[in-house]
XYZ file of C-alpha atoms in Angstrom:
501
model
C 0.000 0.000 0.000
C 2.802 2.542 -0.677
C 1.796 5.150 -3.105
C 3.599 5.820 -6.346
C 5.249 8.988 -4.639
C 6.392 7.613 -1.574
C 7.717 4.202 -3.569
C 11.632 3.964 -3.667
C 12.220 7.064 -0.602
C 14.308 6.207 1.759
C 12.474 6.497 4.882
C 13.581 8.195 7.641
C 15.027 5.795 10.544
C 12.784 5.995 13.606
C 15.324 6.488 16.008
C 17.082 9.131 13.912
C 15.700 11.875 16.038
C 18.069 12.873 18.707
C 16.728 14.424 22.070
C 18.655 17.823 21.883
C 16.931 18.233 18.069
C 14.259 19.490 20.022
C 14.395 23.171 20.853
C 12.467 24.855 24.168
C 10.470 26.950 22.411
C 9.673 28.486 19.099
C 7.370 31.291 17.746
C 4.950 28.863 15.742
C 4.749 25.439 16.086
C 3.316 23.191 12.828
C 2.177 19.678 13.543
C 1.958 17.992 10.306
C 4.685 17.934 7.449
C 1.878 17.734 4.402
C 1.452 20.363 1.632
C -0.868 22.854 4.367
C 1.854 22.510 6.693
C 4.790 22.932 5.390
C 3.802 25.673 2.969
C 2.164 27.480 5.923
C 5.538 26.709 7.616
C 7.997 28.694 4.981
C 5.612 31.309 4.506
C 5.762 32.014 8.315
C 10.052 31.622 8.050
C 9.752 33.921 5.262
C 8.616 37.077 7.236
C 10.908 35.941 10.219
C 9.194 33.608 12.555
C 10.928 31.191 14.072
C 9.235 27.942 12.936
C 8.950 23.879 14.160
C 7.321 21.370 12.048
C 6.536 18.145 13.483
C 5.306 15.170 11.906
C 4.194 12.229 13.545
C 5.693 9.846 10.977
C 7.341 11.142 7.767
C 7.099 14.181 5.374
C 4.533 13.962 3.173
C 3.374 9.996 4.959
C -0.667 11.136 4.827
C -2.702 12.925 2.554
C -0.378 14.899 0.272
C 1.827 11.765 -0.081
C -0.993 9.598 -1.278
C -3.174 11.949 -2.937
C -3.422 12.301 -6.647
C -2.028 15.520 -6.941
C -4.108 17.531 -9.669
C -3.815 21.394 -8.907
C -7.017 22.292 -10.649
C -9.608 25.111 -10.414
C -12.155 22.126 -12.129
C -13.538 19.554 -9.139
C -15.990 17.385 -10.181
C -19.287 19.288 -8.911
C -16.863 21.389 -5.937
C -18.689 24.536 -7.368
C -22.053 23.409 -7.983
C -22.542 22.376 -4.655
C -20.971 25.595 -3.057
C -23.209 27.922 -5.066
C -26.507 26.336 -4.333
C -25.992 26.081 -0.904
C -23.399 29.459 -0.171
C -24.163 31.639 -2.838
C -22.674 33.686 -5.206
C -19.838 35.408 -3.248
C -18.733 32.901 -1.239
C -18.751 30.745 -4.488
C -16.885 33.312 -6.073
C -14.093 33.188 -2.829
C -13.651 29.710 -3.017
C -12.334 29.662 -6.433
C -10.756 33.072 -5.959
C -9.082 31.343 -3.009
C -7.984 27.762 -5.179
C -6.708 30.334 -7.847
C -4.858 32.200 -5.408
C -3.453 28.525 -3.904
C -2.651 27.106 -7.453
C -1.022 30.367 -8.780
C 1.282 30.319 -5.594
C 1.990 26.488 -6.275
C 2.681 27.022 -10.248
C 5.214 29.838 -9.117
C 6.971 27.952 -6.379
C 7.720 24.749 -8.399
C 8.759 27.156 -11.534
C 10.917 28.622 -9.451
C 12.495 25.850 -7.360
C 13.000 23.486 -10.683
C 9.850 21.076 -9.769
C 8.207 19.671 -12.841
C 4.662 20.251 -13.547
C 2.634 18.455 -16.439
C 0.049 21.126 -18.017
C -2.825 19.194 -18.824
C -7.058 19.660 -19.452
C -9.096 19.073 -16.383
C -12.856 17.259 -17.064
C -15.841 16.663 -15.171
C -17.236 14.305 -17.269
C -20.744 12.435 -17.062
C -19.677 8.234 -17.350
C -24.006 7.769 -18.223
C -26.860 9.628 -18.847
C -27.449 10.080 -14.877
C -24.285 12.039 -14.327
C -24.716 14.345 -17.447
C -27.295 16.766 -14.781
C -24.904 16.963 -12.467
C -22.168 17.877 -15.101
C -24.320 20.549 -16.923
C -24.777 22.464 -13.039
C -20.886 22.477 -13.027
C -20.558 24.051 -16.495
C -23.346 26.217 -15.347
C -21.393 27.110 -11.822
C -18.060 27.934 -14.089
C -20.084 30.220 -16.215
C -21.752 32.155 -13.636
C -18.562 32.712 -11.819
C -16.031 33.617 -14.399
C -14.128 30.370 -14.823
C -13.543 29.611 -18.409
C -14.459 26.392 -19.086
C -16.534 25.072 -22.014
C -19.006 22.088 -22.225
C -17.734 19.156 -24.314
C -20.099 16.761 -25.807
C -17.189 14.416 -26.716
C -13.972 13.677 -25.710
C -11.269 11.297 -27.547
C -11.969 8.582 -24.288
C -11.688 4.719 -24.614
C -14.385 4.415 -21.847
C -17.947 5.927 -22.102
C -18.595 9.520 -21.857
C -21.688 11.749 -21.960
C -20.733 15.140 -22.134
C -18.660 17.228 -19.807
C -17.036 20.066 -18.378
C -13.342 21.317 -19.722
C -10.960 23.354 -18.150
C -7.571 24.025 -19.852
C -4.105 24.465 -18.406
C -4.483 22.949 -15.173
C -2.063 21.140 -13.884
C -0.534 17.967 -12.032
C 2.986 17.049 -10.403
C 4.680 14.881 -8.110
C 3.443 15.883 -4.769
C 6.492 14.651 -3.105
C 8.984 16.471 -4.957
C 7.225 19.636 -4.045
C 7.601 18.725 -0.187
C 11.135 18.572 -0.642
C 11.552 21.817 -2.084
C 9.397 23.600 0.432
C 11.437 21.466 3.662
C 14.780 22.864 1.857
C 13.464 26.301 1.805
C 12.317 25.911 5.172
C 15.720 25.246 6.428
C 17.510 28.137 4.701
C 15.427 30.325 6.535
C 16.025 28.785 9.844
C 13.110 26.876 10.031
C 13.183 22.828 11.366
C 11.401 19.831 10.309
C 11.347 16.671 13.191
C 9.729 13.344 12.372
C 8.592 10.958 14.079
C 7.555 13.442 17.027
C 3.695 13.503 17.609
C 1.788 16.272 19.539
C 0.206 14.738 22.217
C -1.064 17.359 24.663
C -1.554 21.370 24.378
C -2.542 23.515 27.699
C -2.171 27.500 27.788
C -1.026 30.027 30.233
C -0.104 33.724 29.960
C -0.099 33.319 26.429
C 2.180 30.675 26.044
C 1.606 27.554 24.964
C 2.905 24.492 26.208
C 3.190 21.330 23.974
C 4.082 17.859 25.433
C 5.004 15.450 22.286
C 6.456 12.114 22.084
C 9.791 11.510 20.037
C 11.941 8.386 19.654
C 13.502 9.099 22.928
C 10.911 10.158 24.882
C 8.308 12.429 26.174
C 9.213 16.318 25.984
C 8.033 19.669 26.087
C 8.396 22.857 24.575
C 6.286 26.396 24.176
C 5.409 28.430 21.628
C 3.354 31.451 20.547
C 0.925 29.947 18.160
C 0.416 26.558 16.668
C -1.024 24.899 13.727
C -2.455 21.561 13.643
C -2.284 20.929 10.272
C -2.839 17.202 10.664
C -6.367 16.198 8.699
C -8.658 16.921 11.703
C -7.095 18.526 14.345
C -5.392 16.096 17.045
C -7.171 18.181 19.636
C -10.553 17.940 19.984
C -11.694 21.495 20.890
C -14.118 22.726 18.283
C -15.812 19.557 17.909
C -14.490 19.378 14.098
C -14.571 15.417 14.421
C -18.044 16.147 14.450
C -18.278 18.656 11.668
C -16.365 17.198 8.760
C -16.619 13.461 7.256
C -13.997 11.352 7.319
C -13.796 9.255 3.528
C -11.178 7.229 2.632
C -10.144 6.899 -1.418
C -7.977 4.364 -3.281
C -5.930 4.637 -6.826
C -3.991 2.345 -8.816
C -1.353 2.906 -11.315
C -1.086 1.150 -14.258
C 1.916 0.355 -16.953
C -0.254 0.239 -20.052
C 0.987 -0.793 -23.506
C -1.153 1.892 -26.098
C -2.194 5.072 -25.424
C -2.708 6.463 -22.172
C -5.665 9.565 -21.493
C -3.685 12.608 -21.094
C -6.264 15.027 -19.755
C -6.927 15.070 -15.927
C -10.540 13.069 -15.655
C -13.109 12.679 -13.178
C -17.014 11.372 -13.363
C -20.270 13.533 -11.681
C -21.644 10.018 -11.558
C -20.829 6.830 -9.378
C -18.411 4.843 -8.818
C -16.446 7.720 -9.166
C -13.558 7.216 -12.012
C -10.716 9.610 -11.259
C -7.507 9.394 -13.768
C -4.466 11.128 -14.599
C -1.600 9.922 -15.830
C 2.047 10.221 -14.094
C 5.606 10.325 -15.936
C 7.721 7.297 -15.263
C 11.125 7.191 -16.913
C 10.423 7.646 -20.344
C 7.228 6.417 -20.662
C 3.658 7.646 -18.604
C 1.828 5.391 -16.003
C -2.251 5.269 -16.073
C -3.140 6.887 -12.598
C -6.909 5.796 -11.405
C -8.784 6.252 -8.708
C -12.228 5.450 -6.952
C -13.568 3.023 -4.381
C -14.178 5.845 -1.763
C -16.093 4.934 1.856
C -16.482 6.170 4.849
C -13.585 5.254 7.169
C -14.655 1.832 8.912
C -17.624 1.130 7.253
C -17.144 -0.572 4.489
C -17.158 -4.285 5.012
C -15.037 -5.220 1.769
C -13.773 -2.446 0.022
C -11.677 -4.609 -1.730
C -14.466 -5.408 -3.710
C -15.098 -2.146 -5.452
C -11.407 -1.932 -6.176
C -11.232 -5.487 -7.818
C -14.073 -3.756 -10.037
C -12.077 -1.054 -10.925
C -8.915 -2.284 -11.869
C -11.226 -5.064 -14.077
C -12.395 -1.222 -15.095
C -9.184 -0.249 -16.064
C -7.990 -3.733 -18.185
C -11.168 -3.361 -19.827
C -10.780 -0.033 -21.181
C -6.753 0.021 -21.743
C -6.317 -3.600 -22.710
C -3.062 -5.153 -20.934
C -2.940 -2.585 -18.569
C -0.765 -4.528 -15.679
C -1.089 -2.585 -11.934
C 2.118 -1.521 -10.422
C 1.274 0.272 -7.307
C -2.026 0.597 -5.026
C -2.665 2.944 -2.689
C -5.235 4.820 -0.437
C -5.776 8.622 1.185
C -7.617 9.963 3.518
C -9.620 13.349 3.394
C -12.665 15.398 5.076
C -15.993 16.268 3.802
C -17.454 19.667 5.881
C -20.985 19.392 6.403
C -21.324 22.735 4.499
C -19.149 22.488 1.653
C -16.628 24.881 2.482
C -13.221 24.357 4.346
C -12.545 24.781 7.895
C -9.348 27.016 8.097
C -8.589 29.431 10.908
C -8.540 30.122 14.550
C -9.613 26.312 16.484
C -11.939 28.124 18.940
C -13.671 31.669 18.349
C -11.728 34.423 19.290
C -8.624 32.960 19.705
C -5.581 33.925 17.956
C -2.995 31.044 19.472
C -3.975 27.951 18.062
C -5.669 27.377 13.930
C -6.938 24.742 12.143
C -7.087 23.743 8.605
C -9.152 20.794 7.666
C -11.887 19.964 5.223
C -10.756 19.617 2.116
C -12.848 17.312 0.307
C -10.288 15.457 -1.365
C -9.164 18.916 -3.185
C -5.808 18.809 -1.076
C -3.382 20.688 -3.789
C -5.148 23.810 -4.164
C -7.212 24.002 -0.721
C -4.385 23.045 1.134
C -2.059 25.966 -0.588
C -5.027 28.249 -0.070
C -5.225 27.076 3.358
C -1.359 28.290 3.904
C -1.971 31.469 2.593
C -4.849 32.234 4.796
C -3.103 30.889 7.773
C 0.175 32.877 7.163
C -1.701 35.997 6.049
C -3.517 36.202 8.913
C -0.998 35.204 11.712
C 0.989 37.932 9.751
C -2.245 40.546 9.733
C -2.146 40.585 6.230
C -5.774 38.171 5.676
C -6.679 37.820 1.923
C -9.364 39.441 1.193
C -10.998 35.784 -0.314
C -10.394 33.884 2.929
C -14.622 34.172 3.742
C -14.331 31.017 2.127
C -11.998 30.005 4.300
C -12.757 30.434 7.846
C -13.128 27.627 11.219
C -16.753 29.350 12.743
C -19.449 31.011 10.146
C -23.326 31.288 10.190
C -23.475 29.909 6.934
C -22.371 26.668 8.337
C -26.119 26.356 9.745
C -26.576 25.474 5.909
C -24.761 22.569 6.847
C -27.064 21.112 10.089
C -28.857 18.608 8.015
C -26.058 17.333 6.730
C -24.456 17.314 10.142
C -27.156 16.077 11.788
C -27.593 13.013 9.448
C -23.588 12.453 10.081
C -23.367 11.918 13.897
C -26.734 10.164 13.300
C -25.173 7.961 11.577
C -22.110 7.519 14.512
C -24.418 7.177 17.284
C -25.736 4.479 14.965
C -22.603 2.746 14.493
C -21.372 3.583 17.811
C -23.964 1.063 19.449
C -23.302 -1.520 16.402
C -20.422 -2.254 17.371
C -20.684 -2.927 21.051
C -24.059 -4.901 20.448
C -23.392 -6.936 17.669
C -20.388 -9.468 18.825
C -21.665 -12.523 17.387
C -22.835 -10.771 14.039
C -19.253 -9.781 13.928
C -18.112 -13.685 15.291
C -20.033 -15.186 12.461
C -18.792 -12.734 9.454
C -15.873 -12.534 10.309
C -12.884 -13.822 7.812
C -10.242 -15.526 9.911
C -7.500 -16.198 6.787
C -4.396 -14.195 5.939
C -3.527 -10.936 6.427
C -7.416 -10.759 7.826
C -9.251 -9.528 11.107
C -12.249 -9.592 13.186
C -13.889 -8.269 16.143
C -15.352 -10.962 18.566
C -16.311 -11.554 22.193
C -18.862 -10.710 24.370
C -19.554 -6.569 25.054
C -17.803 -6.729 28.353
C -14.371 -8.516 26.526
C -14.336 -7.325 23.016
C -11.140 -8.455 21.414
C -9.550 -7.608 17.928
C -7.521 -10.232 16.314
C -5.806 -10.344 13.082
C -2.922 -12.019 11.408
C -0.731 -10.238 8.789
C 2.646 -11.314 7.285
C 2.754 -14.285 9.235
C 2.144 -12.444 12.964
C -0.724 -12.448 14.859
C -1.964 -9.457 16.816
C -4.699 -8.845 20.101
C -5.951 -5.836 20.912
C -8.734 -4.167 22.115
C -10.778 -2.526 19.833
C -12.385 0.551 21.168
C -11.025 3.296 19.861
C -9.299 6.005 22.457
C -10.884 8.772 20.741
C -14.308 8.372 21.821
C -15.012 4.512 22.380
C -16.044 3.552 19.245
C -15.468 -0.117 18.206
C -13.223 -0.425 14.969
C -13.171 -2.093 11.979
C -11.339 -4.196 10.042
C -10.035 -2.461 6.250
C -8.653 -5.685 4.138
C -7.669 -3.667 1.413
C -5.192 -1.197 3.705
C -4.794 -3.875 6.829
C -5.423 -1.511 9.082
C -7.919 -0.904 11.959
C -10.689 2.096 11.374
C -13.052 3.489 13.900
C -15.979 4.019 11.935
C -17.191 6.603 14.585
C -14.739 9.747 13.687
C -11.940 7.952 10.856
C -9.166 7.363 13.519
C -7.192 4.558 12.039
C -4.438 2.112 13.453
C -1.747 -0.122 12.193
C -2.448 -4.107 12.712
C -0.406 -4.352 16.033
C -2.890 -1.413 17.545
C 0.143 1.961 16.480
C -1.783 5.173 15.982
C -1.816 5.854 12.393
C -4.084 8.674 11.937
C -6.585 10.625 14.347
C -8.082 11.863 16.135
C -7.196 9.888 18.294
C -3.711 10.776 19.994
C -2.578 7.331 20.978
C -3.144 3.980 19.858
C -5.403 0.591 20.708
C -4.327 -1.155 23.700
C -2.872 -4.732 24.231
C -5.605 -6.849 24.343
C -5.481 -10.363 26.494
C-alpha cells in the first residue's frame, strides 16, 4: 500500500531523532509535514518567525503523499454544490481562493526546478445520470467567471456523456514539491522533526505548552501559536470530528501498452472514475482512482477496487497494476473548508481541515490564509476560508444526518459481537472483532504475525473495523485509524489501541 510517490524514498530511521533536536520553544509550532503545513511553515520563516514542524511519521506519509495531486480550479461538482448552498460570493471566494493557492503552487515549483505536467481538467458524465450533475458544473463555471466550455465528446476509450473542460491545469509529483518547500524551510532557519507527535496542548499567559512524544521520549516545549495541520485537528476542541466526514479513497497505477488519457478526468456520476496519468522514466503510467467509503464502514472495500482495476484492463487492454494505494480526506458538512482560529476568538492555536479530497489547491489556499492572517495581512478571499461562520447552519442537516449515523454505528459495534463472530474472515492478512460486550477483542494475522488488541477506539469509544484492502484498523465513529499491532496511524485519536489479552 505505498503510493507511487512515496515508492523507492528512503524512509527516515525511527530512532534518527536525537533528544537535543528538540528546541524549548519556538514562535509557531506546525504539527503535520503535508502540503498545508509545510507551505504554511515557509511562509511564516519567510517574514521571520521562528518555525517547528513536526510530523508524527514522515514528510509527506498522509494525505499529500498519497493523494493524486491535480492542482485544478475544475472539481468534479466542488462549485455546484458551493453555489446552491453558499451563494454567489462565497462561491466566487472559493475559487478566488484555489486560484490564489494554485497560482502560488505554479510559481513555487517554476521557481524551485519542480516539474509540472500542463494538462485539461474534465468533469465528465460516465451515463446519462451524471450528465445533470455535469451541466450544473458548467453552469457554476459560467456564472462565476471560470472559463471552461461544455464538451459533448472527448477522444476517451471508456464511455462519456458530455462534460465540463478546463484548460491548463495542472498535475505534479506531490512529493517532490515537499522537498523543495522542507529545503526552503531550512535556509530560513526553520526545522522539520519526524517521528515526534503532539500529544497534549494547555495554555497560560499566552504561552503555549506542547508535550510530544519523540523516539527518545516524552518532551516539552512552548510556543506562541500553533497549527495543527494534521487532517482533523489532534485536539478535539471545536468539535471538528463532528463537523467534517472522514472518507477514505484508493488509486492504482497502471503500466499500459497503447495510449494512455492525457487530460486530468473525473465522473459527476458513481463509482467515481478519477484518472491522470504520471511520468515514469520515459514512458507515462495510467493513474486511477475510486472506491471511496467512509472510514470503517465498508465491510469489503476490496471489492469495489477489484471492479475497478477489471475497469481499467477493460478499457486500456493489458494494462498490468504496479502500485495501489489509499488517502484519507474530510468532507465539511457545508461544503466549504474549515481554516482558521480552532476556537472563536482565539488567535494562538488554527486549524485547517476539510478539504474534500481537493488537497493541492485548498491546502495551498489554506497556507496562505493561515500565514496571512498570523501575519495581519488576511486575503481578502479567505470568507471562504474560515473555522466558525453562520453559513455553516446550511450545513445542520447534513451534520445532523452524520453523527446520526455515529451514534448508529457507535452502538453496532458494542451490540453486535456474534454478528461480527459469524462474518468474520479468519484467513491471511485478515481480522475480526469478537467476544462478548464486556471482553471485546480484535484479532488479526498479517505477514505471518498475529496481533490482540482491544478494539475501542481512544478517541471516543467507538469499536473499529477491520479495512482488508489497507490492513489496518478504522473506527468508523470519527476515521481514527491504526496499524495491525494497535500503532496510531491517523486521528483523532492521539494514541493507539491497547494490548488486548
Amino acid at each position: 500500500m505505498t503510493s507511487l510517490w512515496l515508492a523507492n524514498r528512503i524512509a527516515t530511521a525511527p530512532d534518527s531523532g536525537r533528544a537535543e533536536d528538540l528546541p524549548d520553544h519556538a514562535d509557531v509550532v506546525v504539527a503535520g509535514a503535508g502540503i498545508t503545513g509545510l507551505m504554511t511553515a515557509v511562509l511564516l520563516a519567510r517574514a521571520g518567525r521562528q518555525v517547528l514542524v513536526l510530523e508524527a511519521r514522515t514528510v509527506g506519509a498522509c494525505a499529500t503523499g498519497n493523494t493524486t495531486a491535480k492542482i485544478s480550479l475544475l472539481q468534479a461538482t466542488q462549485l455546484s454544490k458551493i453555489l446552491a448552498k453558499q451563494g454567489k460570493d462565497l462561491a466566487a471566494a472559493y475559487l478566488a481562493g484555489n486560484r490564489a493557492g494554485q497560482e502560488w503552487l505554479l510559481e513555487f515549483c517554476a521557481a524551485s526546478g519542480v516539474p509540472v505536467q500542463r494538462e485539461s481538467a474534465y468533469s465528465f458524465a460516465q451515463s446519462k445520470r451524471g450528465v445533470a450533475a455535469a451541466r450544473a458544473e458548467f453552469e457554476a463555471c459560467r456564472t462565476l467567471g471560470l472559463p471552461a466550455t461544455w464538451e459533448a465528446h472527448a477522444d476517451t476509450p471508456f464511455d462519456y456523456y458530455g462534460g465540463v473542460r478546463l484548460e491548463e491545469q495542472a498535475q505534479f509529483d506531490p512529493m517532490t514539491f515537499l522537498d523543495a518547500l522542507r529545503a526552503e524551510l531550512g535556509e530560513n532557519g526553520g526545522q522539520v522533526l519526524e517521528h515526534t507527535r503532539v500529544q497534549h496542548v494547555s495554555s497560560s499567559h499566552r504561552t503555549l505548552r506542547l508535550r510530544v512524544d519523540s523516539p527518545r521520549g516524552q518532551a516539552e516545549l512552548r510556543a506562541a501559536q500553533l497549527v495543527p495541520a494534521t487532517g482533523i485537528p489532534v485536539l478535539d476542541r471545536g468539535g471538528y470530528f463532528a463537523r467534517a466526514k472522514p472518507s477514505r479513497s484508493y488509486c492504482m497505477a497502471f503500466e499500459v501498452p497503447g495510449d494512455i488519457t492525457r487530460p486530468m478526468m473525473i465522473s459527476t456520476d458513481t463509482p467515481t472514475r478519477s484518472l491522470r496519468y504520471a511520468p515514469s522514466g520515459d514512458s507515462r503510467l495510467l493513474l486511477v482512482g475510486g472506491g471511496g467509503h467512509t472510514v470503517g464502514r465498508e465491510k469489503h472495500p476490496g471489492e469495489a477496487l477489484a471492479e475497478l482495476e477489471s475497469w481499467t484492463v477493460r478499457h486500456y487492454p493489458g494494462a498490468v497494476r504496479t502500485h495501489l494505494w489509499s488517502a484519507q480526506d474530510y468532507a465539511p458538512v457545508d461544503e466549504l473548508p474549515f481554516v482558521g482560529p480552532l476556537l472563536p476568538g482565539s488567535e494562538t492555536i488554527y486549524v485547517a481541515t476539510g478539504f474534500n479530497k481537493w488537497g493541492m489547491t485548498n491546502g495551498a489556499a489554506a497556507a496562505l490564509a493561515l500565514s496571512g492572517r498570523i501575519l495581519g495581512a488576511r486575503p481578502r478571499w479567505d470568507q471562504a476560508f474560515t473555522s466558525w461562520r453562520t453559513g455553516e447552519l446550511r450545513g445542520l442537516p447534513t451534520a445532523m444526518a452524520a453523527n446520526l449515523a455515529v451514534g448508529f454505528h457507535l452502538a453496532k459495534g458494542w451490540i453486535t459481537p456474534a454478528v461480527r463472530l459469524d462474518g468474520g474472515h479468519h484467513g491471511s492478512d485478515n481480522g475480526v472483532v469478537s467476544g462478548p460486550p464486556w471482553h471485546l477483542q480484535a484479532q488479526c494475522q498479517v505477514d505471518g504475525v498475529e496481533h490482540r488488541l482491544s478494539p475501542v477506539c481512544p478517541h471516543l469509544g467507538g469499536i473499529v473495523n477491520w479495512n482488508e484492502v489497507d490492513r489496518a484498523w478504522e473506527c468508523p465513529l470519527h476515521g481514527s485509524r491504526f496499524a495491525p499491532d494497535g500503532s496510531l496511524l491517523e486521528g483523532p485519536a492521539t494514541r493507539g489501541l491497547t494490548a488486548g489479552t
